[in-house]
PDB file of C-alpha atoms and ligand atoms in Angstrom:
ATOM      1  CA  MET A  45     204.434 188.250 172.396  1.00 66.00           C
ATOM      2  CA  SER A  46     204.164 192.042 172.848  1.00 83.00           C
ATOM      3  CA  ARG A  47     205.429 193.349 175.819  1.00 93.00           C
ATOM      4  CA  LEU A  48     203.237 194.616 178.736  1.00 97.00           C
ATOM      5  CA  LYS A  49     200.963 197.191 179.071  1.00 98.00           C
ATOM      6  CA  ILE A  50     201.601 198.495 182.466  1.00 98.00           C
ATOM      7  CA  VAL A  51     200.047 202.074 183.761  1.00 98.00           C
ATOM      8  CA  ALA A  52     199.573 203.618 187.145  1.00 99.00           C
ATOM      9  CA  VAL A  53     197.616 206.211 188.150  1.00 99.00           C
ATOM     10  CA  SER A  54     197.656 208.177 190.779  1.00 99.00           C
ATOM     11  CA  GLY A  55     194.533 209.658 192.723  1.00 98.00           C
ATOM     12  CA  SER A  56     196.268 212.392 194.337  1.00 98.00           C
ATOM     13  CA  PRO A  57     194.379 216.162 193.683  1.00 98.00           C
ATOM     14  CA  THR A  58     197.982 216.928 193.992  1.00 98.00           C
ATOM     15  CA  ALA A  59     201.655 217.728 192.352  1.00 97.00           C
ATOM     16  CA  PRO A  60     204.503 217.082 193.366  1.00 98.00           C
ATOM     17  CA  SER A  61     202.868 213.845 195.004  1.00 98.00           C
ATOM     18  CA  ARG A  62     204.146 211.107 197.161  1.00 98.00           C
ATOM     19  CA  THR A  63     200.846 208.774 195.981  1.00 98.00           C
ATOM     20  CA  THR A  64     202.452 209.515 191.754  1.00 98.00           C
ATOM     21  CA  ALA A  65     205.861 208.573 193.125  1.00 98.00           C
ATOM     22  CA  LEU A  66     204.689 205.309 194.002  1.00 98.00           C
ATOM     23  CA  VAL A  67     202.944 203.814 191.614  1.00 98.00           C
ATOM     24  CA  ASP A  68     205.397 205.141 189.067  1.00 98.00           C
ATOM     25  CA  ASP A  69     208.708 203.238 191.542  1.00 98.00           C
ATOM     26  CA  VAL A  70     206.168 199.792 191.646  1.00 98.00           C
ATOM     27  CA  ALA A  71     205.114 200.398 187.860  1.00 98.00           C
ATOM     28  CA  ARG A  72     208.788 200.815 186.532  1.00 98.00           C
ATOM     29  CA  SER A  73     209.695 198.527 188.856  1.00 98.00           C
ATOM     30  CA  LEU A  74     207.195 196.431 187.592  1.00 98.00           C
ATOM     31  CA  ALA A  75     208.175 197.458 183.585  1.00 98.00           C
ATOM     32  CA  GLU A  76     211.674 196.036 184.841  1.00 97.00           C
ATOM     33  CA  GLN A  77     210.915 192.142 185.980  1.00 96.00           C
ATOM     34  CA  VAL A  78     208.853 191.840 182.971  1.00 95.00           C
ATOM     35  CA  ASP A  79     209.877 193.213 179.742  1.00 90.00           C
ATOM     36  CA  GLY A  80     206.720 195.534 179.783  1.00 97.00           C
ATOM     37  CA  GLU A  81     206.632 199.087 179.132  1.00 98.00           C
ATOM     38  CA  ALA A  82     205.517 201.861 182.473  1.00 98.00           C
ATOM     39  CA  GLN A  83     202.480 204.764 181.605  1.00 98.00           C
ATOM     40  CA  LEU A  84     202.408 207.099 183.976  1.00 98.00           C
ATOM     41  CA  ILE A  85     198.640 208.832 184.685  1.00 99.00           C
ATOM     42  CA  GLU A  86     197.874 211.213 187.449  1.00 98.00           C
ATOM     43  CA  LEU A  87     194.348 212.565 187.621  1.00 98.00           C
ATOM     44  CA  ALA A  88     195.285 216.054 189.262  1.00 98.00           C
ATOM     45  CA  PRO A  89     194.708 217.424 185.909  1.00 98.00           C
ATOM     46  CA  LEU A  90     192.432 215.633 184.777  1.00 98.00           C
ATOM     47  CA  LEU A  91     189.972 216.549 187.514  1.00 98.00           C
ATOM     48  CA  GLY A  92     188.208 219.224 186.140  1.00 98.00           C
ATOM     49  CA  GLN A  93     187.322 217.460 182.821  1.00 98.00           C
ATOM     50  CA  LEU A  94     186.542 214.329 184.701  1.00 98.00           C
ATOM     51  CA  ALA A  95     183.611 216.578 186.473  1.00 97.00           C
ATOM     52  CA  GLN A  96     182.712 217.766 183.499  1.00 96.00           C
ATOM     53  CA  GLY A  97     179.225 214.965 183.166  1.00 96.00           C
ATOM     54  CA  VAL A  98     177.963 212.167 183.692  1.00 95.00           C
ATOM     55  CA  TRP A  99     178.740 210.000 180.741  1.00 96.00           C
ATOM     56  CA  ARG A 100     181.508 209.582 179.414  1.00 95.00           C
ATOM     57  CA  THR A 101     181.373 211.798 176.005  1.00 95.00           C
ATOM     58  CA  GLU A 102     181.178 215.300 178.044  1.00 97.00           C
ATOM     59  CA  LEU A 103     184.164 214.988 179.215  1.00 98.00           C
ATOM     60  CA  GLY A 104     187.453 216.131 177.604  1.00 97.00           C
ATOM     61  CA  ALA A 105     189.149 214.756 175.461  1.00 98.00           C
ATOM     62  CA  ALA A 106     192.371 214.188 178.377  1.00 98.00           C
ATOM     63  CA  ALA A 107     189.931 211.668 180.621  1.00 98.00           C
ATOM     64  CA  GLN A 108     189.495 210.107 178.114  1.00 98.00           C
ATOM     65  CA  ALA A 109     192.491 209.297 175.939  1.00 98.00           C
ATOM     66  CA  ALA A 110     193.360 208.003 180.098  1.00 98.00           C
ATOM     67  CA  LEU A 111     189.836 206.219 180.459  1.00 98.00           C
ATOM     68  CA  ASP A 112     191.502 204.210 177.024  1.00 98.00           C
ATOM     69  CA  GLU A 113     194.174 203.616 178.292  1.00 98.00           C
ATOM     70  CA  VAL A 114     193.658 202.572 181.322  1.00 98.00           C
ATOM     71  CA  GLU A 115     191.386 200.066 179.897  1.00 98.00           C
ATOM     72  CA  GLN A 116     193.343 199.203 177.270  1.00 98.00           C
ATOM     73  CA  ALA A 117     196.120 198.492 179.813  1.00 98.00           C
ATOM     74  CA  ASP A 118     197.605 194.813 180.200  1.00 98.00           C
ATOM     75  CA  VAL A 119     198.902 195.513 184.230  1.00 98.00           C
ATOM     76  CA  LEU A 120     197.027 198.449 186.194  1.00 98.00           C
ATOM     77  CA  VAL A 121     199.729 200.058 189.246  1.00 99.00           C
ATOM     78  CA  VAL A 122     196.961 202.679 191.371  1.00 99.00           C
ATOM     79  CA  GLY A 123     197.160 204.051 194.270  1.00 99.00           C
ATOM     80  CA  SER A 124     195.409 207.494 196.445  1.00 98.00           C
ATOM     81  CA  PRO A 125     196.076 209.325 199.363  1.00 98.00           C
ATOM     82  CA  ALA A 126     193.997 208.786 202.354  1.00 98.00           C
ATOM     83  CA  TYR A 127     191.868 211.515 202.152  1.00 98.00           C
ATOM     84  CA  ARG A 128     189.428 210.597 205.713  1.00 98.00           C
ATOM     85  CA  ALA A 129     190.373 207.380 205.837  1.00 97.00           C
ATOM     86  CA  SER A 130     189.275 206.819 201.828  1.00 98.00           C
ATOM     87  CA  TYR A 131     190.070 206.511 198.616  1.00 98.00           C
ATOM     88  CA  THR A 132     189.972 210.226 197.085  1.00 98.00           C
ATOM     89  CA  GLY A 133     186.753 211.949 195.821  1.00 98.00           C
ATOM     90  CA  LEU A 134     189.148 212.587 192.380  1.00 98.00           C
ATOM     91  CA  PHE A 135     189.775 208.779 192.408  1.00 98.00           C
ATOM     92  CA  LYS A 136     186.625 207.534 192.824  1.00 98.00           C
ATOM     93  CA  LEU A 137     184.793 209.879 190.044  1.00 98.00           C
ATOM     94  CA  PHE A 138     187.620 208.587 187.149  1.00 98.00           C
ATOM     95  CA  PHE A 139     187.298 205.200 188.786  1.00 98.00           C
ATOM     96  CA  ASP A 140     183.282 206.432 187.910  1.00 98.00           C
ATOM     97  CA  HIS A 141     183.219 207.263 184.474  1.00 98.00           C
ATOM     98  CA  ILE A 142     185.536 203.455 183.641  1.00 98.00           C
ATOM     99  CA  GLY A 143     182.978 200.838 181.801  1.00 98.00           C
ATOM    100  CA  GLN A 144     181.761 198.342 183.542  1.00 98.00           C
ATOM    101  CA  TYR A 145     183.649 195.717 182.298  1.00 98.00           C
ATOM    102  CA  ALA A 146     186.520 196.691 181.366  1.00 98.00           C
ATOM    103  CA  LEU A 147     188.481 195.592 183.975  1.00 98.00           C
ATOM    104  CA  VAL A 148     186.834 191.717 183.816  1.00 98.00           C
ATOM    105  CA  ASP A 149     189.983 190.291 184.809  1.00 97.00           C
ATOM    106  CA  LYS A 150     192.572 193.154 184.462  1.00 98.00           C
ATOM    107  CA  PRO A 151     195.589 192.425 186.905  1.00 98.00           C
ATOM    108  CA  ILE A 152     195.308 195.707 189.640  1.00 98.00           C
ATOM    109  CA  LEU A 153     197.818 195.912 192.002  1.00 98.00           C
ATOM    110  CA  LEU A 154     196.685 198.462 194.694  1.00 98.00           C
ATOM    111  CA  THR A 155     198.711 200.694 196.699  1.00 98.00           C
ATOM    112  CA  ALA A 156     197.588 203.674 199.339  1.00 98.00           C
ATOM    113  CA  THR A 157     199.755 206.965 200.587  1.00 98.00           C
ATOM    114  CA  GLY A 158     198.929 208.578 204.930  1.00 98.00           C
ATOM    115  CA  GLY A 159     200.289 210.931 206.763  1.00 98.00           C
ATOM    116  CA  SER A 160     200.777 208.033 209.598  1.00 97.00           C
ATOM    117  CA  ASP A 161     200.107 204.280 209.691  1.00 96.00           C
ATOM    118  CA  ARG A 162     196.997 204.731 210.759  1.00 96.00           C
ATOM    119  CA  HIS A 163     194.332 204.047 207.899  1.00 97.00           C
ATOM    120  CA  ALA A 164     196.769 201.343 205.454  1.00 97.00           C
ATOM    121  CA  LEU A 165     193.192 198.670 205.666  1.00 98.00           C
ATOM    122  CA  LEU A 166     192.065 201.280 203.682  1.00 97.00           C
ATOM    123  CA  VAL A 167     193.688 199.158 200.718  1.00 98.00           C
ATOM    124  CA  GLU A 168     191.911 196.328 201.292  1.00 98.00           C
ATOM    125  CA  HIS A 169     189.358 197.516 202.677  1.00 98.00           C
ATOM    126  CA  GLN A 170     187.753 200.731 200.215  1.00 98.00           C
ATOM    127  CA  MET A 171     190.363 199.986 197.333  1.00 98.00           C
ATOM    128  CA  ARG A 172     189.985 196.014 196.992  1.00 98.00           C
ATOM    129  CA  PRO A 173     185.929 195.637 196.587  1.00 98.00           C
ATOM    130  CA  LEU A 174     186.495 198.419 194.252  1.00 98.00           C
ATOM    131  CA  PHE A 175     187.762 196.173 191.834  1.00 98.00           C
ATOM    132  CA  GLY A 176     186.184 193.777 193.422  1.00 98.00           C
ATOM    133  CA  PHE A 177     182.938 194.834 191.921  1.00 98.00           C
ATOM    134  CA  PHE A 178     184.975 195.432 188.747  1.00 98.00           C
ATOM    135  CA  GLN A 179     185.786 191.632 188.547  1.00 98.00           C
ATOM    136  CA  SER A 180     189.671 192.316 188.623  1.00 98.00           C
ATOM    137  CA  HIS A 181     192.335 190.879 189.597  1.00 98.00           C
ATOM    138  CA  THR A 182     193.543 192.302 192.928  1.00 98.00           C
ATOM    139  CA  LEU A 183     197.241 191.301 193.224  1.00 98.00           C
ATOM    140  CA  PRO A 184     197.764 189.335 196.319  1.00 97.00           C
ATOM    141  CA  LEU A 185     199.259 192.211 198.516  1.00 98.00           C
ATOM    142  CA  GLY A 186     198.793 196.046 198.168  1.00 98.00           C
ATOM    143  CA  ILE A 187     200.980 199.118 199.710  1.00 98.00           C
ATOM    144  CA  PHE A 188     200.104 201.287 202.052  1.00 98.00           C
ATOM    145  CA  ALA A 189     203.109 203.694 202.183  1.00 98.00           C
ATOM    146  CA  SER A 190     202.844 207.418 205.030  1.00 98.00           C
ATOM    147  CA  GLU A 191     205.092 210.497 204.810  1.00 97.00           C
ATOM    148  CA  GLY A 192     207.805 209.424 206.574  1.00 97.00           C
ATOM    149  CA  ASP A 193     209.123 206.697 203.458  1.00 98.00           C
ATOM    150  CA  PHE A 194     209.360 209.520 201.584  1.00 98.00           C
ATOM    151  CA  GLU A 195     211.710 212.512 201.044  1.00 98.00           C
ATOM    152  CA  ASN A 196     211.158 214.836 198.178  1.00 98.00           C
ATOM    153  CA  TYR A 197     208.104 212.899 196.806  1.00 98.00           C
ATOM    154  CA  ARG A 198     210.702 210.443 196.155  1.00 98.00           C
ATOM    155  CA  VAL A 199     210.599 206.775 197.766  1.00 98.00           C
ATOM    156  CA  THR A 200     213.902 207.002 200.461  1.00 98.00           C
ATOM    157  CA  SER A 201     213.538 204.149 203.484  1.00 98.00           C
ATOM    158  CA  ASP A 202     214.143 200.925 202.993  1.00 98.00           C
ATOM    159  CA  ASP A 203     211.145 199.287 203.807  1.00 98.00           C
ATOM    160  CA  LEU A 204     209.243 200.179 201.616  1.00 98.00           C
ATOM    161  CA  ARG A 205     211.588 198.849 199.124  1.00 98.00           C
ATOM    162  CA  ALA A 206     211.422 195.907 200.763  1.00 98.00           C
ATOM    163  CA  ARG A 207     207.397 195.907 200.358  1.00 98.00           C
ATOM    164  CA  ILE A 208     207.238 196.667 197.731  1.00 98.00           C
ATOM    165  CA  ASP A 209     210.152 194.620 196.983  1.00 98.00           C
ATOM    166  CA  LEU A 210     207.769 191.678 198.101  1.00 98.00           C
ATOM    167  CA  SER A 211     205.108 192.583 196.154  1.00 98.00           C
ATOM    168  CA  ILE A 212     205.822 192.537 193.097  1.00 98.00           C
ATOM    169  CA  ARG A 213     207.362 189.091 193.900  1.00 98.00           C
ATOM    170  CA  ARG A 214     203.870 187.894 195.168  1.00 98.00           C
ATOM    171  CA  ALA A 215     201.925 189.893 192.067  1.00 98.00           C
ATOM    172  CA  LEU A 216     204.088 188.271 189.395  1.00 97.00           C
ATOM    173  CA  PRO A 217     203.226 184.465 188.902  1.00 97.00           C
ATOM    174  CA  PHE A 218     199.417 185.743 188.365  1.00 97.00           C
ATOM    175  CA  ILE A 219     200.816 188.590 185.717  1.00 96.00           C
ATOM    176  CA  ARG A 220     202.765 186.094 183.534  1.00 94.00           C
ATOM    177  CA  ALA A 221     199.363 183.609 184.139  1.00 93.00           C
ATOM    178  CA  SER A 222     197.733 186.477 182.296  1.00 91.00           C
ATOM    179  CA  ALA A 223     199.757 188.072 180.498  1.00 90.00           C
ATOM    180  CA  ALA A 224     200.551 184.096 179.037  1.00 91.00           C
ATOM    181  CA  ASP A 225     196.398 183.779 178.482  1.00 88.00           C
ATOM    182  CA  ARG A 226     196.204 186.979 176.248  1.00 84.00           C
ATOM    183  CA  ASP A 227     198.779 185.949 173.796  1.00 85.00           C
ATOM    184  CA  ALA A 228     196.393 182.548 173.233  1.00 87.00           C
ATOM    185  CA  LEU A 229     193.372 184.352 173.266  1.00 81.00           C
ATOM    186  CA  ALA A 230     195.443 187.176 170.272  1.00 81.00           C
ATOM    187  CA  VAL A 231     196.368 184.105 168.404  1.00 77.00           C
ATOM    188  CA  GLY A 232     193.172 182.141 168.206  1.00 71.00           C
ATOM    189  CA  ALA A 233     194.107 179.188 170.905  1.00 58.00           C
ATOM    190  CA  ARG A 234     193.125 179.598 175.280  1.00 54.00           C
ATOM    191  CA  PRO A 235     195.486 176.861 177.091  1.00 52.00           C
ATOM    192  CA  ASP A 236     192.248 175.537 178.330  1.00 54.00           C
ATOM    193  CA  ALA A 237     191.592 174.339 174.928  1.00 44.00           C
ATOM    194  CA  PHE A 238     194.347 171.230 174.968  1.00 40.00           C
TER     195      PHE A 238
HETATM  196  C1  FMN B 381     192.233 216.101 202.825  1.00 91.03           C
HETATM  197  C2  FMN B 381     193.035 215.474 203.760  1.00 91.03           C
HETATM  198  C3  FMN B 381     192.558 214.725 204.001  1.00 91.03           C
HETATM  199  C4  FMN B 381     193.074 213.873 204.456  1.00 91.03           C
HETATM  200  N1  FMN B 381     192.877 212.228 204.969  1.00 91.03           N
HETATM  201  C5  FMN B 381     193.963 211.090 205.859  1.00 91.03           C
HETATM  202  C6  FMN B 381     193.700 209.931 206.553  1.00 91.03           C
HETATM  203  O1  FMN B 381     193.086 210.315 206.966  1.00 91.03           O
HETATM  204  N2  FMN B 381     194.364 209.255 206.847  1.00 91.03           N
HETATM  205  C7  FMN B 381     196.483 209.567 206.856  1.00 91.03           C
HETATM  206  O2  FMN B 381     196.476 209.078 206.629  1.00 91.03           O
HETATM  207  N3  FMN B 381     196.381 210.324 206.238  1.00 91.03           N
HETATM  208  C8  FMN B 381     195.592 211.967 205.930  1.00 91.03           C
HETATM  209  N4  FMN B 381     196.033 212.467 205.168  1.00 91.03           N
HETATM  210  C9  FMN B 381     197.232 212.894 204.380  1.00 91.03           C
HETATM  211  C10 FMN B 381     197.795 212.055 203.359  1.00 91.03           C
HETATM  212  O3  FMN B 381     197.320 211.023 202.810  1.00 91.03           O
HETATM  213  C11 FMN B 381     198.922 212.139 202.926  1.00 91.03           C
HETATM  214  O4  FMN B 381     200.160 213.706 203.825  1.00 91.03           O
HETATM  215  C12 FMN B 381     199.160 211.437 201.489  1.00 91.03           C
HETATM  216  O5  FMN B 381     200.670 211.341 201.806  1.00 91.03           O
HETATM  217  C13 FMN B 381     199.207 212.570 200.552  1.00 91.03           C
HETATM  218  O6  FMN B 381     199.837 211.312 199.456  1.00 91.03           O
HETATM  219  P1  FMN B 381     200.070 213.145 197.953  1.00 91.03           P
HETATM  220  O7  FMN B 381     201.314 213.855 198.675  1.00 91.03           O
HETATM  221  O8  FMN B 381     200.160 211.938 197.091  1.00 91.03           O
HETATM  222  O9  FMN B 381     199.003 213.949 197.518  1.00 91.03           O
HETATM  223  C14 FMN B 381     194.778 213.291 204.315  1.00 91.03           C
HETATM  224  C15 FMN B 381     195.203 215.070 203.796  1.00 91.03           C
HETATM  225  C16 FMN B 381     194.727 215.396 203.690  1.00 91.03           C
HETATM  226  C17 FMN B 381     195.174 217.071 202.524  1.00 91.03           C
END
């Protein structure tokens, strides 16, 4: 059974970034619990390349490589800062280039950060429907963090740490089932064939 490939995607256009700190922290914590490998993709440096054209073949090599990594991931941890009560344009631009059926059944843990808790429901009202379009398995408990949960662009609040732990705990049964299904497919036998 190969290690799970967990890819974190940060949709912040700035660096350093609280969103980057959050998705990286969540992906690493998850990797520890499932014997996976965590990888971080920051979209900020890819903005110019992602805006180069509407077709994927028109984009620069780094943007294309990031899109490939996301499509090949076993699990995604995605995050965006709240901009005007939604995810950033950069976050949407990146996922506009993802194949329509490339994320079908993929487990995705949703996260976001904001200046306060006022727009916490963007996880449920904006992010979850986007990945519903992709027919992904969005995981049950999303994570929203506000600026007060971070110091020096690191997760520092005990409350946020507890929410991360709970979100991962709630996600584990789905991720394990998805991994078992993947491994069964790899050896040519679906679990439901028995
Ligand atoms: C253009 C812009 C719009 C923003 N709009 C919101 C908003 O609607 N709601 C909110 O809670 N925070 C808003 N913020 C604050 C950011 O979401 C917040 O600082 C976030 O943690 C920044 O994440 P980052 O460090 O990953 O870039 C906005 C910030 C900017 C620059």
